[in-house]
Tab-separated table of N, CA and C in Angstrom:
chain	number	residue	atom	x	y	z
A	196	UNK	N	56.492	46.703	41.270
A	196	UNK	CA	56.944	46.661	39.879
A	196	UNK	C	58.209	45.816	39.800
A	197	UNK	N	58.522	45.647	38.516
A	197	UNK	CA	59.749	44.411	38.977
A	197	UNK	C	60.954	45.074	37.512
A	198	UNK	N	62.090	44.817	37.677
A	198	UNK	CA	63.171	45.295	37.169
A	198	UNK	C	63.305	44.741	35.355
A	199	UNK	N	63.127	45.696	34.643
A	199	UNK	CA	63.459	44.833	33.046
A	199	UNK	C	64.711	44.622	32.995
A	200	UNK	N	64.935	43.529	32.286
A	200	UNK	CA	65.651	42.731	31.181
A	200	UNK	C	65.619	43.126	29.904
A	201	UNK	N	66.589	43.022	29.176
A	201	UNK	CA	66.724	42.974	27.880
A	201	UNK	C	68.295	42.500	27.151
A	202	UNK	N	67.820	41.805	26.225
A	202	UNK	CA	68.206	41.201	25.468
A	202	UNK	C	68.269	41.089	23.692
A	203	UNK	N	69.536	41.696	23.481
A	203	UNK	CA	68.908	41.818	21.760
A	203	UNK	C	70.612	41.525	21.439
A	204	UNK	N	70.398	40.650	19.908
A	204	UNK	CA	71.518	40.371	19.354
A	204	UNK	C	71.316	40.378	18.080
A	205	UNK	N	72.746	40.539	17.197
A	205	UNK	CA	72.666	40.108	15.938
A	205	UNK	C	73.715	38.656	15.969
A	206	UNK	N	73.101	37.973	15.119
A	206	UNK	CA	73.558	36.506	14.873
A	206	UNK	C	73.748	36.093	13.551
A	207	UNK	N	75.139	35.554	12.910
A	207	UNK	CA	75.140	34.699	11.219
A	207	UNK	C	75.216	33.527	11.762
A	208	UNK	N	74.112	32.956	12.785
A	208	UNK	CA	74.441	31.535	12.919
A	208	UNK	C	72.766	31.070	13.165
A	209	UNK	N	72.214	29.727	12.809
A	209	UNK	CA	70.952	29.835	13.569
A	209	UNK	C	70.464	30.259	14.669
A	210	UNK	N	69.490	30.737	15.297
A	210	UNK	CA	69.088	31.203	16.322
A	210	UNK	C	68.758	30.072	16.984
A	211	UNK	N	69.215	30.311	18.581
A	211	UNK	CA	68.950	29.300	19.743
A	211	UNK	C	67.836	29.440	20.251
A	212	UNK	N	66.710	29.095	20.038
A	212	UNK	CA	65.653	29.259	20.555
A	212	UNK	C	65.466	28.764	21.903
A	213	UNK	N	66.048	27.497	22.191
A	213	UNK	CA	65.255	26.953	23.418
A	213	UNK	C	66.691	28.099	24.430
A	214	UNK	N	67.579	28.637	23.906
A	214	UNK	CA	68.090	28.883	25.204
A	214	UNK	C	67.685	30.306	25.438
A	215	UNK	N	66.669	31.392	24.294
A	215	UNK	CA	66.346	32.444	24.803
A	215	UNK	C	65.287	31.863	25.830
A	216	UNK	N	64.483	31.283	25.939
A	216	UNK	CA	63.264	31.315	26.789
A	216	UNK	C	63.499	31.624	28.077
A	217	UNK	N	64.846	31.387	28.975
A	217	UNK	CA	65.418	31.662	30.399
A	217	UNK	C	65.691	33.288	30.032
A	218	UNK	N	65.779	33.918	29.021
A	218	UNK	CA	65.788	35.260	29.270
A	218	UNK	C	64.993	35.788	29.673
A	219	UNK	N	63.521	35.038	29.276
A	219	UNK	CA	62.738	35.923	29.701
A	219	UNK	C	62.007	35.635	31.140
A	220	UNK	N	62.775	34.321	31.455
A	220	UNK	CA	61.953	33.707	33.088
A	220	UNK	C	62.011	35.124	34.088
A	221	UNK	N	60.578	34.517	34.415
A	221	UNK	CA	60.457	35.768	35.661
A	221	UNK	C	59.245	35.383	36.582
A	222	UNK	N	59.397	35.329	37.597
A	222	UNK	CA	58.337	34.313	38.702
A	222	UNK	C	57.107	35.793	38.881
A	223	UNK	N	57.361	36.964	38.392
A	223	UNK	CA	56.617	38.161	38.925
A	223	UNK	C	55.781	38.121	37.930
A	224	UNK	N	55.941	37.225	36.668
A	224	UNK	CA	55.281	38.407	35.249
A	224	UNK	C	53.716	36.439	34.899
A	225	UNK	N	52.681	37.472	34.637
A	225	UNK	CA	52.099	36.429	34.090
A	225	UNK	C	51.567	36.282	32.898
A	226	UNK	N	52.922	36.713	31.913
A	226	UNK	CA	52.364	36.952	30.332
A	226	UNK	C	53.924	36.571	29.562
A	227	UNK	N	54.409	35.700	28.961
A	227	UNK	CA	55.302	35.818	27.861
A	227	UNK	C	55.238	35.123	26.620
A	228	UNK	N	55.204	35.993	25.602
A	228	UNK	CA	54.923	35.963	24.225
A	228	UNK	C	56.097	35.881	23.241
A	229	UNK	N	56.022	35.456	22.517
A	229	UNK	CA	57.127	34.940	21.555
A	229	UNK	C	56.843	35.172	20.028
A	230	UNK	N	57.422	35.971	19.162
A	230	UNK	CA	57.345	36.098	17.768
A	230	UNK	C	58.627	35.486	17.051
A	231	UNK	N	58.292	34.610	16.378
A	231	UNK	CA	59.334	33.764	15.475
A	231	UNK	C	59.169	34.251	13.685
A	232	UNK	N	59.765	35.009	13.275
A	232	UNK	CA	59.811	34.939	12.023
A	232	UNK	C	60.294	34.615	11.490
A	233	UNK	N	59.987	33.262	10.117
A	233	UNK	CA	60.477	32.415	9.442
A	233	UNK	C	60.654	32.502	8.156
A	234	UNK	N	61.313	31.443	7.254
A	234	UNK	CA	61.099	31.948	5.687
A	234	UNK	C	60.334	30.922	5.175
A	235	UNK	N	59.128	31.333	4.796
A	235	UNK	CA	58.382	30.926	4.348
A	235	UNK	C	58.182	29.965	2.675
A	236	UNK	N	57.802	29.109	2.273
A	236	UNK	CA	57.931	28.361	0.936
A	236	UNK	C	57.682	29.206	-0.158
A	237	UNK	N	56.500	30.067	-0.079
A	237	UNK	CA	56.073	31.134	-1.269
A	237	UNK	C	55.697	31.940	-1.139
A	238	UNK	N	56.067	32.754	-1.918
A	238	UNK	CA	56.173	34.465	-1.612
A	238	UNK	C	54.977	34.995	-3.141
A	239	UNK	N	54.069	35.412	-3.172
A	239	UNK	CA	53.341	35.678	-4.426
A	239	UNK	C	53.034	34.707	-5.501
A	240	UNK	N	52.841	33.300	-4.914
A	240	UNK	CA	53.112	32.198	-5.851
A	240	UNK	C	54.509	31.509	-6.845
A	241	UNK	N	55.479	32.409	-6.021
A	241	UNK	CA	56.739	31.739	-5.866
A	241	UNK	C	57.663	31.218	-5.305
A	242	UNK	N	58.272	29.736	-5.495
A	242	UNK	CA	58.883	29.406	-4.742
A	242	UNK	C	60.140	30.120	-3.611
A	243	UNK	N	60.870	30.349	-3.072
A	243	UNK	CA	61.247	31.048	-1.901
A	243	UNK	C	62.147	29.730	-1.813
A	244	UNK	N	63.342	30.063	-2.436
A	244	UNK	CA	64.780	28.882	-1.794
A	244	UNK	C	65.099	29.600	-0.349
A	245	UNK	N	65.441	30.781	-0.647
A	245	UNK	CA	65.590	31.118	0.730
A	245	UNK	C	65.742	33.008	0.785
A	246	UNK	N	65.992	33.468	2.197
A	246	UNK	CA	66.162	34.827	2.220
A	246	UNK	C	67.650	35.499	2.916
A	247	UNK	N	68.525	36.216	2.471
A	247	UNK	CA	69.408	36.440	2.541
A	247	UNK	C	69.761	38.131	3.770
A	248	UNK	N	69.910	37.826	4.822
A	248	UNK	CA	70.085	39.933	5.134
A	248	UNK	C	71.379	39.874	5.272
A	249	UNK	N	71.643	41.685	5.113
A	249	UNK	CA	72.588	42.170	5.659
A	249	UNK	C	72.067	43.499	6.564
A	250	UNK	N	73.238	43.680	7.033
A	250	UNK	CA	72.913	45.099	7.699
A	250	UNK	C	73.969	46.126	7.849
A	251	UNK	N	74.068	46.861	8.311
A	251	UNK	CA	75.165	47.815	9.057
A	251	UNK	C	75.069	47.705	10.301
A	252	UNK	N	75.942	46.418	10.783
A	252	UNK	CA	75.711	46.379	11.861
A	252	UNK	C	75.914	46.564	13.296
A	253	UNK	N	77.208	47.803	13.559
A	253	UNK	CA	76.855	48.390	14.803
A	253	UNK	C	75.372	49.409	15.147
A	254	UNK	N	74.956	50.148	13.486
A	254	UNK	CA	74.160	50.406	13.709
A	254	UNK	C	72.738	49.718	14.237
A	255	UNK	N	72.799	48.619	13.473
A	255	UNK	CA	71.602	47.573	13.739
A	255	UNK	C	71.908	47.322	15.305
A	256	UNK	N	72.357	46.734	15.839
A	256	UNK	CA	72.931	46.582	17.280
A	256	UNK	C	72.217	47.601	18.570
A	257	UNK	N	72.350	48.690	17.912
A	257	UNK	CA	71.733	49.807	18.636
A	257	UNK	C	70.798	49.847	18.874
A	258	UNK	N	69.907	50.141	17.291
A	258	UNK	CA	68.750	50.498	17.014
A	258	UNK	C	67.955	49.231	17.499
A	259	UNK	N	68.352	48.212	17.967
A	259	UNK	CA	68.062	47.022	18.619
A	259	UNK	C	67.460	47.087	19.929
A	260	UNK	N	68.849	47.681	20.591
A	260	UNK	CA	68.905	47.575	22.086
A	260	UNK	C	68.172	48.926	22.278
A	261	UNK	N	67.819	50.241	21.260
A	261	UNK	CA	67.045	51.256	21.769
A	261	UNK	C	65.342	51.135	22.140
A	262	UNK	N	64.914	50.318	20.659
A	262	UNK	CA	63.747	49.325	20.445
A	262	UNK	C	63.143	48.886	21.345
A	263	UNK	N	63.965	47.852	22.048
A	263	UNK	CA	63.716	47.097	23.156
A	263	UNK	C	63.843	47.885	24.361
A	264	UNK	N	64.356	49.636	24.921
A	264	UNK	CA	64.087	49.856	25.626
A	264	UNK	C	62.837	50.711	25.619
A	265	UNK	N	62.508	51.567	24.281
A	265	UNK	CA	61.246	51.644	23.926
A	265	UNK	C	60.306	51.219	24.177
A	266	UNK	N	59.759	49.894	24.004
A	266	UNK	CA	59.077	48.993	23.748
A	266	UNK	C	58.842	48.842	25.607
A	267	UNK	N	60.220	48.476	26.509
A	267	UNK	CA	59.657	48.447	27.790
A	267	UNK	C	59.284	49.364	28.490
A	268	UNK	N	59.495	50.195	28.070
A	268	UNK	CA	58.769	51.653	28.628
A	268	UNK	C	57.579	51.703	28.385
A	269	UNK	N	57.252	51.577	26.933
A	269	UNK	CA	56.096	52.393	26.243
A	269	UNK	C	55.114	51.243	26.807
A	270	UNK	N	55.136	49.988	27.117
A	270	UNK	CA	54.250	48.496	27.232
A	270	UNK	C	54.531	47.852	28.819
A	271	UNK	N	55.402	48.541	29.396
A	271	UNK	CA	55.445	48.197	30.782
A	271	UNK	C	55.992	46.700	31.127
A	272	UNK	N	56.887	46.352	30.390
A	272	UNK	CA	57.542	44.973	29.849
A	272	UNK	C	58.371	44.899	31.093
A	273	UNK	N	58.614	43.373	31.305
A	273	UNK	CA	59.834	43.144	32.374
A	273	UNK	C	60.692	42.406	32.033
A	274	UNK	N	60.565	42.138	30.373
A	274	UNK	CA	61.772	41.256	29.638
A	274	UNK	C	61.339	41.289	28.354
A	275	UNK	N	62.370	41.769	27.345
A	275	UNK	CA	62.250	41.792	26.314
A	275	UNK	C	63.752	41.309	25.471
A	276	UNK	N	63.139	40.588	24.899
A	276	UNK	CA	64.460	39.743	23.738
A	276	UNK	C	64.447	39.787	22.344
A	277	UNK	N	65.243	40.640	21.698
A	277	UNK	CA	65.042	40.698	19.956
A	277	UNK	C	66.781	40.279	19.352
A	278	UNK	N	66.315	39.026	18.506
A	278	UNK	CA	67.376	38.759	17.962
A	278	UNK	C	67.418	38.299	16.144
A	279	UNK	N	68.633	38.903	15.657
A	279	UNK	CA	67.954	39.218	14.511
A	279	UNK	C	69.383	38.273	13.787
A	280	UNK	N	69.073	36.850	12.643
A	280	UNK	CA	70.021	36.575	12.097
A	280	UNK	C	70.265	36.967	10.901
A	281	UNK	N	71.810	37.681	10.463
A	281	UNK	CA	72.064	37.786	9.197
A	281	UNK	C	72.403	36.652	8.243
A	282	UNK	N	72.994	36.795	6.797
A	282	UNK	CA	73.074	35.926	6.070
A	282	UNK	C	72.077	35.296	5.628
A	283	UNK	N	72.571	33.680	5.216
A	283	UNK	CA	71.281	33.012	4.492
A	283	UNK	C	70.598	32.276	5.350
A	284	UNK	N	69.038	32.812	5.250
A	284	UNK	CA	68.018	31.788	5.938
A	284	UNK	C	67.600	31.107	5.267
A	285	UNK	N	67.351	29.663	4.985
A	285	UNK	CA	66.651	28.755	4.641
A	285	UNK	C	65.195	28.595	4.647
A	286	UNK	N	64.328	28.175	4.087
A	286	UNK	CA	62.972	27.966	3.931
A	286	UNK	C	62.925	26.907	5.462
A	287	UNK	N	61.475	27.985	6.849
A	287	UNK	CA	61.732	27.301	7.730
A	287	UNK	C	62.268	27.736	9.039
A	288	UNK	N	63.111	28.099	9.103
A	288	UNK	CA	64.196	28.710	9.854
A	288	UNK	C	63.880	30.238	10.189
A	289	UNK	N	63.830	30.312	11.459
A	289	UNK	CA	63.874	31.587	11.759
A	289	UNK	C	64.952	32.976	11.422
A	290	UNK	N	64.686	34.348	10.740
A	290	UNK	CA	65.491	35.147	10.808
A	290	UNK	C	65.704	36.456	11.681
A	291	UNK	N	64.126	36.007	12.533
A	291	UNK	CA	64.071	37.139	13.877
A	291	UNK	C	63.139	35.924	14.647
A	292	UNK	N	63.559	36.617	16.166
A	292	UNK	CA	62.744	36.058	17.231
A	292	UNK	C	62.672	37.449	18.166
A	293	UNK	N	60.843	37.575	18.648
A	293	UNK	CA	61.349	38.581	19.748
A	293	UNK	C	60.254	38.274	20.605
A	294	UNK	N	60.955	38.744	21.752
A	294	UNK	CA	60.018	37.593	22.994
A	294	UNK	C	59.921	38.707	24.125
A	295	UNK	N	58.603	39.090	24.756
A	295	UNK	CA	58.152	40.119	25.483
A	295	UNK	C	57.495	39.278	26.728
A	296	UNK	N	57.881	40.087	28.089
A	296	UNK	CA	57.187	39.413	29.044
A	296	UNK	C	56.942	40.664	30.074
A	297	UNK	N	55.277	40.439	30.408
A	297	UNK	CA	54.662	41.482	31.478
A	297	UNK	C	53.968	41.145	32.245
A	298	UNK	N	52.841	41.862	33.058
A	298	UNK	CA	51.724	41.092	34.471
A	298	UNK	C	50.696	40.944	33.129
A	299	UNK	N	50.320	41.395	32.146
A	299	UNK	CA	49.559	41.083	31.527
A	299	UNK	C	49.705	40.785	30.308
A	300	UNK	N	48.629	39.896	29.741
A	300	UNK	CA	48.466	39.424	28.412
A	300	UNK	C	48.676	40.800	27.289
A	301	UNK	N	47.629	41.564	27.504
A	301	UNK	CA	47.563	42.843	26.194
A	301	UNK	C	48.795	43.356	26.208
A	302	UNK	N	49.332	43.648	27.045
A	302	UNK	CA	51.012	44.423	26.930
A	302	UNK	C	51.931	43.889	26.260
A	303	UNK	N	52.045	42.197	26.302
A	303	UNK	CA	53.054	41.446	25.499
A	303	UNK	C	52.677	41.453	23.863
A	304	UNK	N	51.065	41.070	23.472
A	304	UNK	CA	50.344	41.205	22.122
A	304	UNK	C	51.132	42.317	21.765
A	305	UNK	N	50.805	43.401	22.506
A	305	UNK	CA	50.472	44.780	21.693
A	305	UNK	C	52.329	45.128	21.567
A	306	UNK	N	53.273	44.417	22.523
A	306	UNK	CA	54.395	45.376	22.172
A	306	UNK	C	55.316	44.179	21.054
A	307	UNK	N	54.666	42.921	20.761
A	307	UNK	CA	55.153	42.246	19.919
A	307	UNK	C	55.059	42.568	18.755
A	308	UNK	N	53.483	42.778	18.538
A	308	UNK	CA	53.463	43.863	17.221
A	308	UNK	C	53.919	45.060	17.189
A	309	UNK	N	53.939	45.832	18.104
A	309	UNK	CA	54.669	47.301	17.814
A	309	UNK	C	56.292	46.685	17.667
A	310	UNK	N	57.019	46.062	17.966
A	310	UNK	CA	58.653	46.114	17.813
A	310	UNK	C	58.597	45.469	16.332
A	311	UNK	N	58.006	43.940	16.029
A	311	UNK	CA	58.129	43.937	14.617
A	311	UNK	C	58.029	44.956	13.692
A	312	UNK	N	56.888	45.853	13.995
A	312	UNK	CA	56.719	46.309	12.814
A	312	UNK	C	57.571	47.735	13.213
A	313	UNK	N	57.824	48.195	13.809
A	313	UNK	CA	59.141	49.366	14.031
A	313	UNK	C	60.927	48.712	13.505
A	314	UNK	N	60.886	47.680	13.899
A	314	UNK	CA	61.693	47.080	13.492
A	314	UNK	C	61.929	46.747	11.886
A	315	UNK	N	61.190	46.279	11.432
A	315	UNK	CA	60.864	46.040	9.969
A	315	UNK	C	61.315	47.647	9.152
A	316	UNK	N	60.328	48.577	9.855
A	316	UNK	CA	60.831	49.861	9.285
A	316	UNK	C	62.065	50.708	9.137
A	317	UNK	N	62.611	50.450	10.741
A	317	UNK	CA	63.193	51.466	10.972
A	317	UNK	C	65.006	50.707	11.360
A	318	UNK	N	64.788	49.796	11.249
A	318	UNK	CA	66.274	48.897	11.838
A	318	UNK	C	67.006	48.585	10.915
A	319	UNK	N	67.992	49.379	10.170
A	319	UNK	CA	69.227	49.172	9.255
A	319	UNK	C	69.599	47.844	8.512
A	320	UNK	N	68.351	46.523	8.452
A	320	UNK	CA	68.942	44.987	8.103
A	320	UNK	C	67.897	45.204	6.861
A	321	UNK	N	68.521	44.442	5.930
A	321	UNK	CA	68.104	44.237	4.112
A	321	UNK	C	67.607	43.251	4.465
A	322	UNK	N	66.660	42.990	3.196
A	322	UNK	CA	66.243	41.271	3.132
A	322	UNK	C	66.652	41.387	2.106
A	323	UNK	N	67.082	39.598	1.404
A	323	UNK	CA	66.543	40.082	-0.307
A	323	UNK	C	66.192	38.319	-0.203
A	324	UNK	N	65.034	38.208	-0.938
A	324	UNK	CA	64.434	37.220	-1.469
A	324	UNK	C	64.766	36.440	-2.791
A	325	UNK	N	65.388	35.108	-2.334
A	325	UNK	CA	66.047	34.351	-3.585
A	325	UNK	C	64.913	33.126	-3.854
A	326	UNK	N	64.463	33.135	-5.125
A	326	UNK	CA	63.527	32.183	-5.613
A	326	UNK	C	64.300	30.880	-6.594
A	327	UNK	N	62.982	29.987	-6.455
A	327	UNK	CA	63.684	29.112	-6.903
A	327	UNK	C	63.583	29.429	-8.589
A	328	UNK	N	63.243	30.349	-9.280
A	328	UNK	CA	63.821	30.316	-10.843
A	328	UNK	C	64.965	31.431	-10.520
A	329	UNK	N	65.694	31.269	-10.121
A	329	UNK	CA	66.345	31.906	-10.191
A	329	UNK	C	66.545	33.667	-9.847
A	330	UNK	N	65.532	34.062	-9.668
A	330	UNK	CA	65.054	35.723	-9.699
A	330	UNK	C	65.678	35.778	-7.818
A	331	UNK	N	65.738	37.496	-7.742
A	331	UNK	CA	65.602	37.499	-6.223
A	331	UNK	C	65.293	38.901	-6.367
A	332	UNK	N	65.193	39.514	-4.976
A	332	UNK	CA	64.515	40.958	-5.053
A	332	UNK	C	64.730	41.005	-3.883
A	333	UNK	N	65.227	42.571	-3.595
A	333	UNK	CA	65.550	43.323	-2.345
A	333	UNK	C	64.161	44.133	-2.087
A	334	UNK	N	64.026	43.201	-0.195
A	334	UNK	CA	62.449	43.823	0.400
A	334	UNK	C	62.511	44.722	1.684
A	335	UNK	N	62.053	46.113	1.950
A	335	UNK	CA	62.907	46.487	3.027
A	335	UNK	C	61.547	47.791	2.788
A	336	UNK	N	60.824	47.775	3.849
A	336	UNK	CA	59.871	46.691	3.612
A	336	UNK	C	58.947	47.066	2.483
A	337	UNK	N	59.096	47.850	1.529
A	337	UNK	CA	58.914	47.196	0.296
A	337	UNK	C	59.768	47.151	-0.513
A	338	UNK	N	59.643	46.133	-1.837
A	338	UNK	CA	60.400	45.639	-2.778
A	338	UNK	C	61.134	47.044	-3.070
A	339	UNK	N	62.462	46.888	-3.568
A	339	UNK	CA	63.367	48.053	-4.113
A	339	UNK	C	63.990	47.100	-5.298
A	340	UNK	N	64.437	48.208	-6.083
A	340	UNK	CA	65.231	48.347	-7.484
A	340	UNK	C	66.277	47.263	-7.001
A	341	UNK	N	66.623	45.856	-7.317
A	341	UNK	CA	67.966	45.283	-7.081
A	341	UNK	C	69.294	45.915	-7.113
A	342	UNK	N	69.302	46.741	-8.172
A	342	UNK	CA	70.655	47.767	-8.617
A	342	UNK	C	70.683	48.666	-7.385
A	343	UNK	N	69.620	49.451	-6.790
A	343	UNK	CA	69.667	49.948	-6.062
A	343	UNK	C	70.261	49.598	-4.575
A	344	UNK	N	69.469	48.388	-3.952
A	344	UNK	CA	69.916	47.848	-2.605
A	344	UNK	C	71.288	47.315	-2.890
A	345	UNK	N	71.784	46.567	-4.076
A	345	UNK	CA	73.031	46.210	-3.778
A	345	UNK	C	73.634	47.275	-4.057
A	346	UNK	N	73.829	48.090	-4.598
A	346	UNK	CA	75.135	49.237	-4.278
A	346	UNK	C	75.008	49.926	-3.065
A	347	UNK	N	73.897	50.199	-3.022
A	347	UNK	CA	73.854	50.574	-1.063
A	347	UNK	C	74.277	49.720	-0.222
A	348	UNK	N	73.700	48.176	-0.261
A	348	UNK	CA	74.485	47.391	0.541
A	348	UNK	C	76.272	47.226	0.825
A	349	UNK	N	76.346	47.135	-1.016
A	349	UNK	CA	78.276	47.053	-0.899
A	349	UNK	C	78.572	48.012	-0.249
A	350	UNK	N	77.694	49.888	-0.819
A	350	UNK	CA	78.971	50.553	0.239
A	350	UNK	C	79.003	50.783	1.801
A	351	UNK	N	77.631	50.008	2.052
A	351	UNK	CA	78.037	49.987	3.845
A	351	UNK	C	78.901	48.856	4.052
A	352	UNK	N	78.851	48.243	3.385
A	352	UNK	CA	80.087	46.534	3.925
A	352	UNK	C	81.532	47.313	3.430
A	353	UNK	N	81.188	48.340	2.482
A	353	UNK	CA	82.943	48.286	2.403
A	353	UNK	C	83.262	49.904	3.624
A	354	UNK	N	81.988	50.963	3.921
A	354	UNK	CA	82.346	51.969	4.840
A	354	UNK	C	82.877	50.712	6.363
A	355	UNK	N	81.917	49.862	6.091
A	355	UNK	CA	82.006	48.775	7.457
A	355	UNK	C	83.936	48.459	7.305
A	356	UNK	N	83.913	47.972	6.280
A	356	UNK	CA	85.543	47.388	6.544
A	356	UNK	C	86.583	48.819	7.036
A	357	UNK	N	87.019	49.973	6.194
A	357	UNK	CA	86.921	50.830	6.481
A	357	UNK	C	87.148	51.622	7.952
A	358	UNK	N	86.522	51.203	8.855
A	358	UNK	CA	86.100	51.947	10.362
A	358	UNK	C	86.963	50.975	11.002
């Protein structure tokens, strides 16, 4: 058996893609898989300028690095990398990358989809979706009341300043 890795960050800067891929080098494993999630041009037949997160983010941080040890347990992983950027993403541009490596193919599939979508659920980061007429909408992961996510958002940025 061979020793996991892991790797998880939060980032307000683009994500480095070509320099995660050495996270996951490993001469033992003959499977590594890569999930890039991007912002896409249209969202329901609307344009999509771009998508905006926040988070609470020592919590996010955690619930990151717990994920990813989850994930190598539960899938038998020997490198796992989840990195998640806040702020504004651009149409294009990645706002998560997470990259799984094992002796086999099905283990990397299956734990790429299980961390997105645990992640999506359960990991403390907002989206909100800014269109090009102007509209935007908070998605987490489904659409919420705008009034709603931003006063929740402000008061974790201001409990955040605060601590």
């Amino acid at each position: 058996m061979f020793e996991t890795h892991f790797f998880t960050g939060i980032v307000d800067h683009p994500i480095d893609l070509d320099g995660l891929d050495q996270k996951l080098s490993n001469p033992d494993v003959g499977s590594q898989g890569w999930f890039y999630g991007v912002t896409r041009r249209t969202t329901s037949g609307k344009k999509t300028v771009s998508l905006s997160y926040q988070s609470h983010r020592a919590m996010a941080d955690r619930h990151l690095r717990r994920l990813a040890e989850q994930a190598a347990e539960q899938f038998k992983l020997a490198g796992v990398v989840i990195v998640h950027r806040l702020g504004d993403v651009p149409v294009g541009e990645a706002s998560v990358v997470v990259g799984c490596s094992s002796a086999h193919r099905s283990e990397t599939f299956a734990a790429l989809q299980w961390i997105m979508d645990t992640l999506k659920r359960d990991v403390p980061i907002w989206k909100r979706e800014h269109f090009e007429d102007g509209a935007t909408v908070w998605v987490h992961p489904e659409p919420v009341q705008a009034q709603q996510a931003d006063s929740y958002a402000e008061n974790q940025n201001t409990k955040e300043r605060h601590l």
